[in-house]
Structure formats: structure tokens, C-alpha cells
Coordinates of C-alpha atoms and ligand atoms in Angstrom, one line a residue:
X170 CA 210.4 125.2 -18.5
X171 CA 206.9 124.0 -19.6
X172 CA 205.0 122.0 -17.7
X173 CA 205.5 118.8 -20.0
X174 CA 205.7 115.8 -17.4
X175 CA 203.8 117.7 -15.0
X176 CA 200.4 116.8 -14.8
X177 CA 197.2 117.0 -17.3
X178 CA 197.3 120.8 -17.6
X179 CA 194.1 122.5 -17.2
X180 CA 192.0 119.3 -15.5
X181 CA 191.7 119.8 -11.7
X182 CA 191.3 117.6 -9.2
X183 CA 187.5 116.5 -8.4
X184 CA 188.7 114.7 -5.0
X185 CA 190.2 117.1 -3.0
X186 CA 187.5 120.4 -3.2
X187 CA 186.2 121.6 0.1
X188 CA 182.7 120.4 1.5
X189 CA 181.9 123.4 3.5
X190 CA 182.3 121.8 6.7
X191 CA 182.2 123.5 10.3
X192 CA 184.2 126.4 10.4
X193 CA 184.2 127.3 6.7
X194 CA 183.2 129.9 4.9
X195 CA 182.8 129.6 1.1
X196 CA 184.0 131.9 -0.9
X197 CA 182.5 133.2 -4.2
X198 CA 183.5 135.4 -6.9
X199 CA 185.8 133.3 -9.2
X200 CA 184.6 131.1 -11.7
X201 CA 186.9 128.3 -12.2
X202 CA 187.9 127.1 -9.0
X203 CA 185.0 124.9 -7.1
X204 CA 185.5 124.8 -3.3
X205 CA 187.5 127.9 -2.1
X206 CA 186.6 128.5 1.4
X207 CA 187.6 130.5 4.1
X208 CA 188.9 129.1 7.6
X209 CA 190.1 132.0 10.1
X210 CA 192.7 134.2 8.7
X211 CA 193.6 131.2 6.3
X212 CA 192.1 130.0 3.1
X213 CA 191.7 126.3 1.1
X214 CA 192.1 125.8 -2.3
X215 CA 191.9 122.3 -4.4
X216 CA 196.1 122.2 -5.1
X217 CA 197.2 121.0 -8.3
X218 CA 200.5 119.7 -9.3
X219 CA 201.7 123.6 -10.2
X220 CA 201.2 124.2 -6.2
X221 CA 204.2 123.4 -5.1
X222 CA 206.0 126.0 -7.9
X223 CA 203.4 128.7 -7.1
X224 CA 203.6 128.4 -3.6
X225 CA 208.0 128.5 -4.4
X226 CA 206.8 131.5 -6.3
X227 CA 204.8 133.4 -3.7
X228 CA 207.3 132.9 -1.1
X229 CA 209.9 134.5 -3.4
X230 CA 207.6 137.5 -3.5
X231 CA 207.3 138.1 0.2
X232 CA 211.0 137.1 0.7
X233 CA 211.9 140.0 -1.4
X234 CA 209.3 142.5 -0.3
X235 CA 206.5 141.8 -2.8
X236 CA 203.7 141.5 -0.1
X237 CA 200.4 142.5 -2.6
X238 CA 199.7 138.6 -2.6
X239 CA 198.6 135.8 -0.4
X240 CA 201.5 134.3 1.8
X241 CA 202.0 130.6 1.2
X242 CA 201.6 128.4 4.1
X243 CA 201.6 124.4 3.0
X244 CA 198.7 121.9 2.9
X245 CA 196.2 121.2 5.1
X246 CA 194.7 117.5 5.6
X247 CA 193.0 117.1 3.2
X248 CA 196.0 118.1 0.8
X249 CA 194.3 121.4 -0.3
X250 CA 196.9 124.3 -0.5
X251 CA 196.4 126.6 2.1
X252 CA 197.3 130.7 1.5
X253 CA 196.5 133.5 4.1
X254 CA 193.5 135.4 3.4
X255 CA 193.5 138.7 2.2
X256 CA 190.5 141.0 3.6
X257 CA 188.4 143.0 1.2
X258 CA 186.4 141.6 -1.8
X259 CA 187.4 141.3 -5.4
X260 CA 187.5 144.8 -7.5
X261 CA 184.9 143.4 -10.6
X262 CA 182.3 143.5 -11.3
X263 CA 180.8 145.4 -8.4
X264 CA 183.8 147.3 -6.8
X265 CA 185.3 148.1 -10.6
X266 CA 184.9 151.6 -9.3
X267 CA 187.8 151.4 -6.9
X268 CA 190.1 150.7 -9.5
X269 CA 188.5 153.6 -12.1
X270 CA 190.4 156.6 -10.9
X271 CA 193.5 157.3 -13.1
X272 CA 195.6 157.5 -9.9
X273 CA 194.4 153.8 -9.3
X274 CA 195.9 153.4 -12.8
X275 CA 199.1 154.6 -11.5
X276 CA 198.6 152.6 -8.6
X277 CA 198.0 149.7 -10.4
X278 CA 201.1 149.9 -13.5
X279 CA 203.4 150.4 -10.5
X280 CA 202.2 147.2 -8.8
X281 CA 202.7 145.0 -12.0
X282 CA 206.1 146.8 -12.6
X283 CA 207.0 145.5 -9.0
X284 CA 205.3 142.4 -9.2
X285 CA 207.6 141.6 -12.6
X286 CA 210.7 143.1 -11.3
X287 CA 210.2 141.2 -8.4
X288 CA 209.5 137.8 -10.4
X289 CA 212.3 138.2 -12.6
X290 CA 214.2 137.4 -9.9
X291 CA 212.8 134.7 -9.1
X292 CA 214.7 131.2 -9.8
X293 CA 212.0 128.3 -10.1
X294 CA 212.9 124.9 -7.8
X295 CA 214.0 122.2 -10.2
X296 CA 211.7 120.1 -11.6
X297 CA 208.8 123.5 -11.2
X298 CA 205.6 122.7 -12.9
X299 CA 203.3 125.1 -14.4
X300 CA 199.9 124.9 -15.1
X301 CA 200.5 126.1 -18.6
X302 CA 197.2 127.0 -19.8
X303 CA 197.8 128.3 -23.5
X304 CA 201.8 129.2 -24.9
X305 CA 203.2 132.6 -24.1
X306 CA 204.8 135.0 -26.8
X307 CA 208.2 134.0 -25.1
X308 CA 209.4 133.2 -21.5
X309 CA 211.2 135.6 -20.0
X310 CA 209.8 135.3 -16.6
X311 CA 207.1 133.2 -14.7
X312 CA 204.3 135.7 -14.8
X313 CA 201.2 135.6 -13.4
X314 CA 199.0 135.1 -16.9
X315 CA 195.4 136.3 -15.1
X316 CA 196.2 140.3 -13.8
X317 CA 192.1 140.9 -13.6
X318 CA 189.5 142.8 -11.5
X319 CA 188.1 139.1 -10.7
X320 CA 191.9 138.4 -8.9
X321 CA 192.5 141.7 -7.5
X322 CA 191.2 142.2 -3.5
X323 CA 190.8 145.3 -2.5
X324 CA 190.4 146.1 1.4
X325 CA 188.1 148.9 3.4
X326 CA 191.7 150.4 4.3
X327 CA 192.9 150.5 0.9
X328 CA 195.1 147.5 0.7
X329 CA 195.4 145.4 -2.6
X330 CA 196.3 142.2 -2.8
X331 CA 196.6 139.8 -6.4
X332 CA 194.7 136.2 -5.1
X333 CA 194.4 133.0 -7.4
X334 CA 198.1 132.1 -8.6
X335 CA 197.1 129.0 -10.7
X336 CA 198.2 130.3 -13.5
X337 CA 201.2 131.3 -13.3
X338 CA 203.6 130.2 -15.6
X339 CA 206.4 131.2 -18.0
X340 CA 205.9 134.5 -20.2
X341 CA 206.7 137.8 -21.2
X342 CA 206.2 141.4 -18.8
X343 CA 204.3 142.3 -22.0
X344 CA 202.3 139.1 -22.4
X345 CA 201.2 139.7 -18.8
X346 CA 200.5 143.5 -19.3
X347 CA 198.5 143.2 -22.1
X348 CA 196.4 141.2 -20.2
X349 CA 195.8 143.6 -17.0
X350 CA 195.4 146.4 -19.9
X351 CA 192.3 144.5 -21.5
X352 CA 190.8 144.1 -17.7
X353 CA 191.6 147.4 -16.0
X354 CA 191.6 150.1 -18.4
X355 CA 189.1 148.2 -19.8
X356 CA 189.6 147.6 -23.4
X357 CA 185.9 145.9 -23.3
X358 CA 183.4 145.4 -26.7
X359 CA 180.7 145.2 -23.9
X360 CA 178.9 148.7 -23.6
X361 CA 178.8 148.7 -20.3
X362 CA 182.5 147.9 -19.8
X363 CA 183.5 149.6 -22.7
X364 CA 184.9 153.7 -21.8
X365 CA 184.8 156.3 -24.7
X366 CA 187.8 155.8 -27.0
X367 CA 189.9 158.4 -26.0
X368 CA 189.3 157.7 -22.6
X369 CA 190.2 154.1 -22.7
X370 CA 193.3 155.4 -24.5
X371 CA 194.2 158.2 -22.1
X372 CA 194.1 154.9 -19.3
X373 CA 196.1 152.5 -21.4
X374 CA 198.3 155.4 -22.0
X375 CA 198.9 156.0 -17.8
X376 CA 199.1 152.0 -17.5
X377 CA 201.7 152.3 -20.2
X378 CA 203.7 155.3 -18.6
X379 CA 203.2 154.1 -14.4
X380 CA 204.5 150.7 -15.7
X381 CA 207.7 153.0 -17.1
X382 CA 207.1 151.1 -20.3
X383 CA 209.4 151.9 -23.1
X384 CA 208.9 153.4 -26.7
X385 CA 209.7 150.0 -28.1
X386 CA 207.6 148.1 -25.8
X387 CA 204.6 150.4 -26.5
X388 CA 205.0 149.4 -30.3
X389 CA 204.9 145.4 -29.0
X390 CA 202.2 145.9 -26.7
X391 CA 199.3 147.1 -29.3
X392 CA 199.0 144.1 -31.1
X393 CA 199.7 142.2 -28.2
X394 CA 196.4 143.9 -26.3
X395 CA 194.5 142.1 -28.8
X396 CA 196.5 138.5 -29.2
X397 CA 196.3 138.0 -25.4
X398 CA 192.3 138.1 -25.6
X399 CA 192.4 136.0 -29.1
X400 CA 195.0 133.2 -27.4
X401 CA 191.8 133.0 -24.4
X402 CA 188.7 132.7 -26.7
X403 CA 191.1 130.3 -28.9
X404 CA 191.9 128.3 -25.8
X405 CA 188.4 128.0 -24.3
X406 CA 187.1 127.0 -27.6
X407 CA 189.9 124.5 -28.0
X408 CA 189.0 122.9 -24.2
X409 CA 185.5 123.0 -24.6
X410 CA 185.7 120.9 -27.5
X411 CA 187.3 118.6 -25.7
X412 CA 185.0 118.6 -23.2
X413 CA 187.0 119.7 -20.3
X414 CA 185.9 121.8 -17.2
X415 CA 186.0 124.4 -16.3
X416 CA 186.2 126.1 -19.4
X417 CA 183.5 123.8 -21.2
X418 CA 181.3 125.6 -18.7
X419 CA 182.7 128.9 -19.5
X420 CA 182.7 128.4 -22.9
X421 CA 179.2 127.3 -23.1
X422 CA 178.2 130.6 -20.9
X423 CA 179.6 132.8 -23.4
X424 CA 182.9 133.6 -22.3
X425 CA 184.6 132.2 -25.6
X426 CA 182.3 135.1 -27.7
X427 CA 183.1 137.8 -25.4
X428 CA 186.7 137.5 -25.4
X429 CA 187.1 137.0 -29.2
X430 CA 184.9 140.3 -29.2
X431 CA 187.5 141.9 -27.1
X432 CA 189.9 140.9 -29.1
X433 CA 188.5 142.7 -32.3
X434 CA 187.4 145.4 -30.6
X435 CA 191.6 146.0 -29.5
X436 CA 192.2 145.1 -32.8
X437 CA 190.5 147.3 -35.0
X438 CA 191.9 150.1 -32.6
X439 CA 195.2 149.4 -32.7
X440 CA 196.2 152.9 -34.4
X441 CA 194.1 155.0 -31.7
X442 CA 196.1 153.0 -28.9
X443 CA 199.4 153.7 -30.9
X444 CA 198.9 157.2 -31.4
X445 CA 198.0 157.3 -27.7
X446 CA 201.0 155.6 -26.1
X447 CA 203.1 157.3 -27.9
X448 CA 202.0 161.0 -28.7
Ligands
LIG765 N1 193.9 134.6 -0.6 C1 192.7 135.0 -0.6 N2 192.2 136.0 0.2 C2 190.9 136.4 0.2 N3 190.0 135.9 -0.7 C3 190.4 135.0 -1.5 C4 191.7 134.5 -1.6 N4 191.8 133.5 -2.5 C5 190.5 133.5 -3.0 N5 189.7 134.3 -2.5 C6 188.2 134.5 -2.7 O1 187.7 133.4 -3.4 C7 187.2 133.7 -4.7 C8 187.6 132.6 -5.7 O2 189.0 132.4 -5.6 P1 189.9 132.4 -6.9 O3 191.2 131.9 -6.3 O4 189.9 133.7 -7.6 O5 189.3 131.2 -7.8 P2 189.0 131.1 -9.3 O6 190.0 130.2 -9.9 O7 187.6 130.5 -9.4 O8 189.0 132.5 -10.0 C9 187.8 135.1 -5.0 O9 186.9 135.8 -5.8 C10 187.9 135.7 -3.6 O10 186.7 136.3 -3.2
LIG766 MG1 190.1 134.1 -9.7

């Protein structure tokens, strides 16, 4: 189940990033992943040895109707992973207004409901390895562990598509929901991010109800919505000090602080977010 055997989890692979060459476009916006580039309708990614699952993963998706996410379509020469594009540019930081509207709430708890009905039907290959960044709070399903602004594309005619599967790995619907809760409601200590209480409530609360969430699993999502962002600024702090990149890099620009904020700013709400799931 866990990715033990697998691969160093975490470290990628320095030999096989792109080196903009003719007919390639890079392509910015993420902030782990060096040498992501565009090539016609397709794009290259460094693979790592969770590729082969997540590509097993993705084509489970499309194969049962799930099409919100790039289609899987092998290796190219130079052994990076190569998915089809999706057009549009990622929702955050400077499209987060696309995403703002509560029926782009709705819009958005339906799609993670689909995404995880549609993944826990999903039966892994033998042998599947995960890039199992930090542990879960079970593992009922592979989930996607990163449902964010930074990996959600949004087109001029309104499609939306989830990009950068790296992560995904064995979890809980809630583990995974907490997570898109902290980025698209936002539930943010930064003032710009952050939205007036009852506000951010009011959106957690149509997350909560488009996902069809029930009573129970609003009580275990509150403290989850701040244990997803402590398990990140533990787990950054924890690579950096071992000196591993990416998330030394991240780390040292601040990312660590800002989540652990996060997570004490969802934490020392957590009756505010009860009484608005559930009122
Ligand atoms: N399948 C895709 N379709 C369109 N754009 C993509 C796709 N995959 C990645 N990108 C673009 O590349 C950027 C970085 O890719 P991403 O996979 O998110 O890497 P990172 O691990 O650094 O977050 C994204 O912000 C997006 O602009
Ligand atoms: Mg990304």
C-alpha cells in the first residue's frame, strides 16, 4: 500500500528535466517541479518511480468518465512522462477570482465528490508505488493529496481540469477535502487570502453540502481542516532539515511559517466552522 520499496520518496530525478529545446514551451506556475514544458497539445514532466501508478490512476479516471484531468499517454525519449495538455492557466494566485463565486463552490465540491467516487473504484496495478509525501489519517482510497488553485486549470470556455498527479497516494475523501477546503474556500491566516469569518464559513459550509458530506463527516472534517495544514509545515520542516529539495527551497521561502499559520488560524476556529457546517 505504501510506497516502501519504491523509490526515495520525495527526491526527484535531477537527470531527466527538460532543457527547453526546439519546440518547447516552459511552463511556469508550480513550484516543485523543475522542467515542465509544453510540446503541441502534449506536455513533459520529469517521471518518478510513482509514474507508472499515477498514470494507472489517470487512465482509470478517463476510463470511467472522470475527464477533469490530463489523459496519460506514456514516455517520451528522454523517459519524461508525457500527459495531454489542458488549455487555460492555473486558478491562484491571479485567476483566484474564477473560483470565488459560491456556485464555483458548488462547482468545485461536486468535482472532488466525482473525482473520489470515481477513485474509489479504482484498483491500483500490483506492485503500485506512491510518492507518499507525509502519512494519511487512513487509506481508504488513492487520493489526490494537493486539490489547490496552483493544480486547478481553468480554460477561456470554462473547462477545469486537476494537473500535477505526483502526489497521489493512499488517503481518506476527508484527508483530501480538508485540503481543497484550506485552498479554495480559503481558510488563509494571510489578509489578503483570508475572507471575513462568516464568509469563509458560509463557503466551507457549500464545499461541505455540494460534496453531499455527511453530519458525521462534518464533525471529522474540522479538526482535520487544521491537521492537513500542520502534517505540510511539519513535513517541509522535517525535509528541509534534511536538506532535501524541493521543499528545502520552499521551506526556506517561507512556506513552512505560512502553513503552520494556516493551521492555527483553522484551529482556533474550529467552533465557528462547526456551528457553520452544521446549523
Ligand atoms: N497537463 C497540463 N496541462 C496544462 N498545463 C499544465 C499541465 N501540467 C502542468 N501544467 C503547467 O505547468 C505548471 C507546473 O506544473 P505542475 O505539474 O503543477 O508542477 P509543480 O509540481 O511544480 O506544481 C502548472 O502551473 C501549469 O501551468
Ligand atoms: Mg502543481
Amino acid at each position: 500500500m505504501g510506497s516502501r520499496g519504491c523509490g526515495d520518496n520525495g527526491a526527484m530525478d535531477e537527470g531527466e528535466r527538460g532543457r527547453g529545446a526546439a519546440g518547447e514551451h516552459p511552463l511556469t506556475g508550480g513550484n516543485a517541479t523543475a522542467g515542465v514544458v509544453r510540446v503541441g497539445d502534449t506536455v513533459r514532466r520529469p517521471a518518478g518511480f510513482w509514474t507508472p501508478a499515477v498514470h494507472a490512476l489517470l487512465g482509470h479516471l478517463h476510463a470511467v468518465g472522470f475527464h477533469a484531468a490530463p489523459r496519460p499517454l506514456g514516455f517520451d525519449a528522454q523517459g519524461r512522462e508525457v500527459l495531454s495538455f489542458a488549455p487555460g492557466t492555473v486558478v491562484w494566485p491571479d485567476r483566484f477570482h474564477l473560483v470565488r463565486p459560491r456556485h464555483r463552490v458548488v462547482r468545485l465540491g461536486r468535482l472532488v465528490r466525482d473525482l473520489h467516487d470515481a477513485l474509489a473504484e479504482f484498483r491500483p496495478p500490483p506492485g503500485a508505488c506512491w510518492q507518499e509525501l507525509m502519512p494519511a489519517d487512513g487509506a481508504e482510497i488513492v487520493v489526490r493529496n494537493d486539490l489547490a488553485p496552483w493544480n486547478l486549470v481553468a480554460s477561456e470556455d470554462g473547462a477545469w481540469a486537476l494537473i500535477d498527479w505526483d502526489t497521489a497516494a493512499w488517503g481518506t475523501r476527508l484527508w483530501d477535502l480538508a485540503y481543497a477546503a484550506h485552498g479554495f474556500v480559503p481558510l488563509s491566516a494571510d489578509a489578503h487570502w483570508q475572507e471575513p469569518e462568516a464568509e469563509a464559513g458560509a463557503r466551507l459550509r457549500v464545499l461541505a453540502d455540494a460534496y453531499g458530506l455527511d453530519e458525521e463527516g462534518r464533525r471529522r472534517l474540522v479538526p482535520l481542516l487544521s491537521l492537513r495544514c500542520r502534517a505540510m509545515g511539519d513535513f517541509l520542516a522535517r525535509r528541509a532539515q534534511a536538506g532535501v529539495e524541493p521543499w528545502l527551497g520552499l521551506w526556506r521561502s517561507g512556506h513552512g511559517a505560512i502553513w503552520r499559520a494556516d493551521a492555527d488560524y483553522a484551529e482556533q476556529r474550529e467552533p465557528q466552522w462547526l456551528a457553520a457546517l452544521l446549523d
